[in-house]
CSV table of C-alpha atoms in Angstrom, one decimal:
chain,number,residue,atom,x,y,z
A,1,UNK,CA,-28.8,14.1,7.1
A,2,UNK,CA,-25.8,13.9,9.4
A,3,UNK,CA,-22.7,12.4,7.8
A,4,UNK,CA,-20.9,9.7,9.7
A,5,UNK,CA,-17.7,9.7,7.6
A,6,UNK,CA,-15.6,12.0,9.8
A,7,UNK,CA,-16.5,10.4,13.1
A,8,UNK,CA,-15.9,6.9,11.7
A,9,UNK,CA,-12.4,8.0,10.4
A,10,UNK,CA,-11.6,9.5,13.9
A,11,UNK,CA,-12.7,6.2,15.5
A,12,UNK,CA,-10.7,4.2,13.0
A,13,UNK,CA,-7.5,6.3,13.6
A,14,UNK,CA,-7.9,6.0,17.4
A,15,UNK,CA,-8.5,2.3,17.5
A,16,UNK,CA,-6.2,1.1,14.7
A,17,UNK,CA,-3.2,0.6,17.1
A,18,UNK,CA,-5.1,-2.1,18.9
A,19,UNK,CA,-4.8,-4.4,15.9
A,20,UNK,CA,-1.8,-2.8,14.2
A,21,UNK,CA,-3.8,-1.5,11.3
A,22,UNK,CA,-2.6,0.9,8.7
A,23,UNK,CA,-3.6,4.6,8.6
A,24,UNK,CA,-6.8,5.6,7.0
A,25,UNK,CA,-6.1,5.0,3.3
A,26,UNK,CA,-6.7,8.6,2.3
A,27,UNK,CA,-4.5,10.1,5.1
A,28,UNK,CA,-2.3,12.9,3.9
A,29,UNK,CA,1.5,13.5,4.0
A,30,UNK,CA,3.3,15.6,6.5
A,31,UNK,CA,5.5,17.9,4.3
A,32,UNK,CA,4.1,21.4,3.8
A,33,UNK,CA,3.2,22.3,0.2
A,34,UNK,CA,6.1,24.1,-1.5
A,35,UNK,CA,8.7,22.3,0.6
A,36,UNK,CA,11.1,19.8,-1.1
A,37,UNK,CA,10.4,16.2,-0.7
A,38,UNK,CA,13.1,13.6,0.0
A,39,UNK,CA,14.4,11.3,-2.7
A,40,UNK,CA,16.4,8.1,-2.6
A,41,UNK,CA,18.1,6.1,-5.4
A,42,UNK,CA,18.4,2.4,-4.9
A,43,UNK,CA,19.2,1.5,-8.5
A,44,UNK,CA,16.6,-1.2,-8.5
A,45,UNK,CA,16.5,-3.6,-11.5
A,46,UNK,CA,13.9,-6.0,-12.8
A,47,UNK,CA,13.7,-9.2,-10.8
A,48,UNK,CA,14.9,-7.8,-7.5
A,49,UNK,CA,12.8,-8.3,-4.4
A,50,UNK,CA,11.6,-5.3,-2.5
A,51,UNK,CA,9.4,-4.5,0.5
A,52,UNK,CA,7.0,-1.6,0.3
A,53,UNK,CA,7.5,0.6,3.3
A,54,UNK,CA,4.7,1.2,5.9
A,55,UNK,CA,2.0,3.7,5.2
A,56,UNK,CA,3.4,6.0,8.0
A,57,UNK,CA,6.9,5.8,6.5
A,58,UNK,CA,5.6,6.8,3.1
A,59,UNK,CA,3.5,9.6,4.4
A,60,UNK,CA,6.7,11.1,5.9
A,61,UNK,CA,8.0,11.5,2.3
A,62,UNK,CA,5.0,13.3,0.7
A,63,UNK,CA,3.4,16.7,1.0
A,64,UNK,CA,0.0,17.4,2.5
A,65,UNK,CA,-1.2,17.1,-1.1
A,66,UNK,CA,0.4,13.6,-1.2
A,67,UNK,CA,3.0,14.5,-3.8
A,68,UNK,CA,6.6,13.4,-4.0
A,69,UNK,CA,8.6,15.2,-6.7
A,70,UNK,CA,5.6,15.4,-9.0
A,71,UNK,CA,4.3,11.9,-8.3
A,72,UNK,CA,1.0,11.4,-6.4
A,73,UNK,CA,0.8,8.9,-3.5
A,74,UNK,CA,-2.5,7.3,-4.1
A,75,UNK,CA,-4.8,5.6,-1.5
A,76,UNK,CA,-5.0,2.6,-3.9
A,77,UNK,CA,-1.3,1.8,-3.0
A,78,UNK,CA,-2.0,1.4,0.7
A,79,UNK,CA,-3.0,-2.3,0.6
A,80,UNK,CA,0.5,-3.1,-0.7
A,81,UNK,CA,2.3,-1.5,2.2
A,82,UNK,CA,4.5,-3.9,4.1
A,83,UNK,CA,4.3,-6.5,1.3
A,84,UNK,CA,7.2,-8.1,-0.7
A,85,UNK,CA,7.2,-7.9,-4.5
A,86,UNK,CA,9.5,-8.3,-7.4
A,87,UNK,CA,10.5,-5.3,-9.5
A,88,UNK,CA,9.0,-5.6,-12.9
A,89,UNK,CA,10.7,-2.6,-14.5
A,90,UNK,CA,12.3,0.7,-14.0
A,91,UNK,CA,10.5,3.6,-15.8
A,92,UNK,CA,12.5,6.6,-17.1
A,93,UNK,CA,10.0,7.9,-19.6
A,94,UNK,CA,6.3,7.4,-20.4
A,95,UNK,CA,3.6,8.6,-22.8
A,96,UNK,CA,1.4,11.2,-21.2
A,97,UNK,CA,-2.1,10.1,-22.2
A,98,UNK,CA,-3.8,13.5,-22.5
A,99,UNK,CA,-1.6,14.9,-25.2
A,100,UNK,CA,0.2,11.7,-26.4
A,101,UNK,CA,3.6,13.1,-25.7
A,102,UNK,CA,6.7,11.1,-24.6
A,103,UNK,CA,7.9,12.6,-21.3
A,104,UNK,CA,11.3,12.0,-19.5
A,105,UNK,CA,11.1,11.5,-15.8
A,106,UNK,CA,13.5,13.6,-13.7
A,107,UNK,CA,13.3,10.9,-11.0
A,108,UNK,CA,12.8,7.4,-12.4
A,109,UNK,CA,10.2,5.2,-10.8
A,110,UNK,CA,9.5,1.5,-10.3
A,111,UNK,CA,6.8,-0.8,-11.4
A,112,UNK,CA,6.2,-3.9,-9.2
A,113,UNK,CA,5.1,-7.3,-10.6
A,114,UNK,CA,1.5,-8.2,-9.8
A,115,UNK,CA,0.7,-4.8,-8.2
A,116,UNK,CA,-2.2,-3.2,-9.9
A,117,UNK,CA,-4.9,-0.6,-9.0
A,118,UNK,CA,-7.8,-2.4,-7.4
A,119,UNK,CA,-10.1,0.7,-7.1
A,120,UNK,CA,-10.8,0.0,-3.4
A,121,UNK,CA,-10.9,3.5,-2.1
A,122,UNK,CA,-11.4,5.9,-5.0
A,123,UNK,CA,-14.8,6.7,-6.5
A,124,UNK,CA,-15.0,6.9,-10.2
A,125,UNK,CA,-12.5,3.9,-10.7
A,126,UNK,CA,-15.2,1.2,-10.3
A,127,UNK,CA,-13.5,-2.1,-10.8
A,128,UNK,CA,-10.5,-0.3,-12.3
A,129,UNK,CA,-10.9,-2.0,-15.7
A,130,UNK,CA,-7.4,-1.1,-16.9
A,131,UNK,CA,-5.7,-2.9,-13.9
A,132,UNK,CA,-3.0,-0.3,-14.3
A,133,UNK,CA,0.4,-0.7,-12.8
A,134,UNK,CA,1.1,2.1,-10.4
A,135,UNK,CA,4.4,3.8,-10.3
A,136,UNK,CA,6.5,3.7,-7.1
A,137,UNK,CA,9.2,6.1,-5.9
A,138,UNK,CA,12.3,4.2,-4.7
A,139,UNK,CA,12.1,6.0,-1.4
A,140,UNK,CA,8.9,4.1,-0.8
A,141,UNK,CA,10.6,0.8,-1.2
A,142,UNK,CA,13.4,-1.2,0.5
A,143,UNK,CA,15.6,-3.8,-1.1
A,144,UNK,CA,15.3,-7.3,0.4
A,145,UNK,CA,18.6,-9.0,0.5
A,146,UNK,CA,18.1,-12.7,-0.2
A,147,UNK,CA,20.9,-14.8,1.0
A,148,UNK,CA,21.4,-18.2,2.5
A,149,UNK,CA,18.3,-20.1,3.6
A,150,UNK,CA,16.1,-17.1,4.4
A,151,UNK,CA,13.2,-16.7,2.1
A,152,UNK,CA,11.2,-13.5,2.4
A,153,UNK,CA,7.6,-13.8,3.1
A,154,UNK,CA,5.2,-12.2,0.7
A,155,UNK,CA,2.1,-10.4,1.9
A,156,UNK,CA,-1.0,-12.0,0.4
A,157,UNK,CA,-4.0,-10.0,-0.9
């Protein structure tokens, strides 16, 4: 049979500007493999409010293999792009599941409150029973300054 996946992705990418839609969730980054990826330190702390940058802005920070300094940008994170969330915690070390070893992160990452894998785009993660908190690079986030009467709007899912 003839597959329709590639033509449908092409059509989606060409028509998405009409409604302001995000890139195809599995779009790849723009930095060639082997080239350094950018980093940014915001010094985010639990409780702070952040906005997840747009999918296009994030793709500019990852390689064509969707990596930024050893961390994979996953299609499952795309639905959160543009939304406002609270920082749950800053991660500097974690236990690597395969070998059960504690690893120190060279570049710390952020966990956002109520942001979990929903297994929308990745086969083999059906219903994502772990509801795992994904890790975010600070370069993928922007601090939202809350002051005065302005209340940031939260993207709903």
